[in-house]
Coordinates of C-alpha atoms in Angstrom, one line a residue:
M1 CA 0.0 0.0 0.0
R2 CA 1.2 3.4 -0.9
K3 CA 1.8 6.3 1.7
G4 CA 0.4 9.5 1.1
F5 CA 2.4 12.7 2.0
N6 CA 1.0 16.2 2.5
A7 CA 2.7 19.1 1.0
E8 CA 3.9 20.3 4.3
F9 CA 5.9 17.1 5.1
K10 CA 7.3 17.0 1.5
A11 CA 8.4 20.5 1.9
K12 CA 9.9 19.8 5.3
V13 CA 11.9 16.8 4.0
A14 CA 12.8 18.6 0.9
L15 CA 14.4 21.8 2.8
E16 CA 16.4 19.3 5.0
A17 CA 17.9 17.7 1.9
I18 CA 18.8 21.2 0.4
K19 CA 20.4 22.2 3.6
E20 CA 22.5 19.0 3.3
E21 CA 23.2 18.6 7.0
K22 CA 22.3 15.2 6.8
T23 CA 22.8 12.8 3.9
I24 CA 19.8 11.5 1.9
A25 CA 20.3 8.0 3.4
E26 CA 19.9 9.4 6.9
L27 CA 16.7 11.5 5.9
S28 CA 15.3 8.5 4.2
S29 CA 15.7 6.5 7.7
K30 CA 14.6 9.3 9.7
Y31 CA 11.3 9.9 7.8
E32 CA 10.8 6.4 6.4
V33 CA 10.7 7.7 2.8
H34 CA 12.8 6.2 -0.2
R35 CA 16.0 8.0 -1.2
T36 CA 14.7 8.5 -4.8
Q37 CA 11.5 10.0 -3.5
I38 CA 13.4 12.6 -1.3
T39 CA 15.6 13.5 -4.2
D40 CA 12.7 14.0 -6.4
W41 CA 11.2 16.5 -3.6
R42 CA 14.4 18.3 -3.5
K43 CA 14.5 18.8 -7.3
G44 CA 10.9 20.0 -7.4
A45 CA 11.6 22.4 -4.6
L46 CA 14.6 23.9 -6.2
G47 CA 12.6 24.1 -9.5
G48 CA 10.0 25.9 -7.7
V49 CA 12.3 28.3 -6.2
K50 CA 13.6 29.1 -9.7
E51 CA 10.0 30.0 -10.8
T52 CA 9.6 32.4 -7.8
F53 CA 12.6 34.5 -9.0
K54 CA 11.8 34.5 -12.7
G55 CA 11.4 38.0 -13.9
K56 CA 7.9 39.5 -15.2
R57 CA 9.4 39.5 -18.6
E58 CA 9.8 35.7 -18.8
K59 CA 6.2 35.2 -17.6
D60 CA 5.1 37.7 -20.1
N61 CA 6.9 35.9 -22.9
K62 CA 5.1 32.8 -22.1
E63 CA 1.7 34.3 -21.9
N64 CA 2.6 36.0 -25.3
E65 CA 3.5 32.7 -26.7
R66 CA 0.2 31.1 -25.6
L67 CA -1.7 34.1 -27.3
V68 CA 0.2 33.8 -30.5
D69 CA -0.4 29.9 -30.6
E70 CA -4.4 30.6 -30.0
L71 CA -4.4 33.4 -32.7
Y72 CA -2.4 31.0 -35.3
R73 CA -5.1 28.3 -34.5
Q74 CA -8.0 30.6 -35.1
I75 CA -6.3 31.9 -38.4
G76 CA -6.1 28.4 -39.6
Q77 CA -9.7 27.7 -38.8
L78 CA -10.8 31.0 -40.4
K79 CA -8.9 29.9 -43.6
V80 CA -10.5 26.7 -43.8
E81 CA -14.1 28.0 -43.2
N82 CA -13.4 30.7 -45.9
E83 CA -12.4 28.3 -48.5
W84 CA -15.3 26.1 -47.8
L85 CA -17.6 29.3 -48.2
K86 CA -15.8 30.0 -51.6
K87 CA -16.6 26.6 -52.9
K88 CA -20.2 26.8 -51.8
A89 CA -20.6 30.3 -53.2
A90 CA -19.1 28.9 -56.5
L91 CA -21.7 26.2 -56.7
F92 CA -24.5 28.9 -56.5
E93 CA -23.1 31.2 -59.1
D94 CA -23.0 28.6 -62.0

């Protein structure tokens, strides 16, 4: 049966792993969590810290990329609809 860990527990263990006052093996024994899991939590915590310090420009760039992707999708859809309407209009002109 799998154990479930709440976010507070994961953060606590990850912070101890980041501090490196004890080895991963010692933390694994202390908290009864597999070493791989502690390593993953540590990597996740460090990744979250990087996100916290990202500048506004990077966040704006991601939002702009999403907007551009959506606009290109809409343009493609409108092109298809326009071609379809041209074909249907040509049938009625003849």
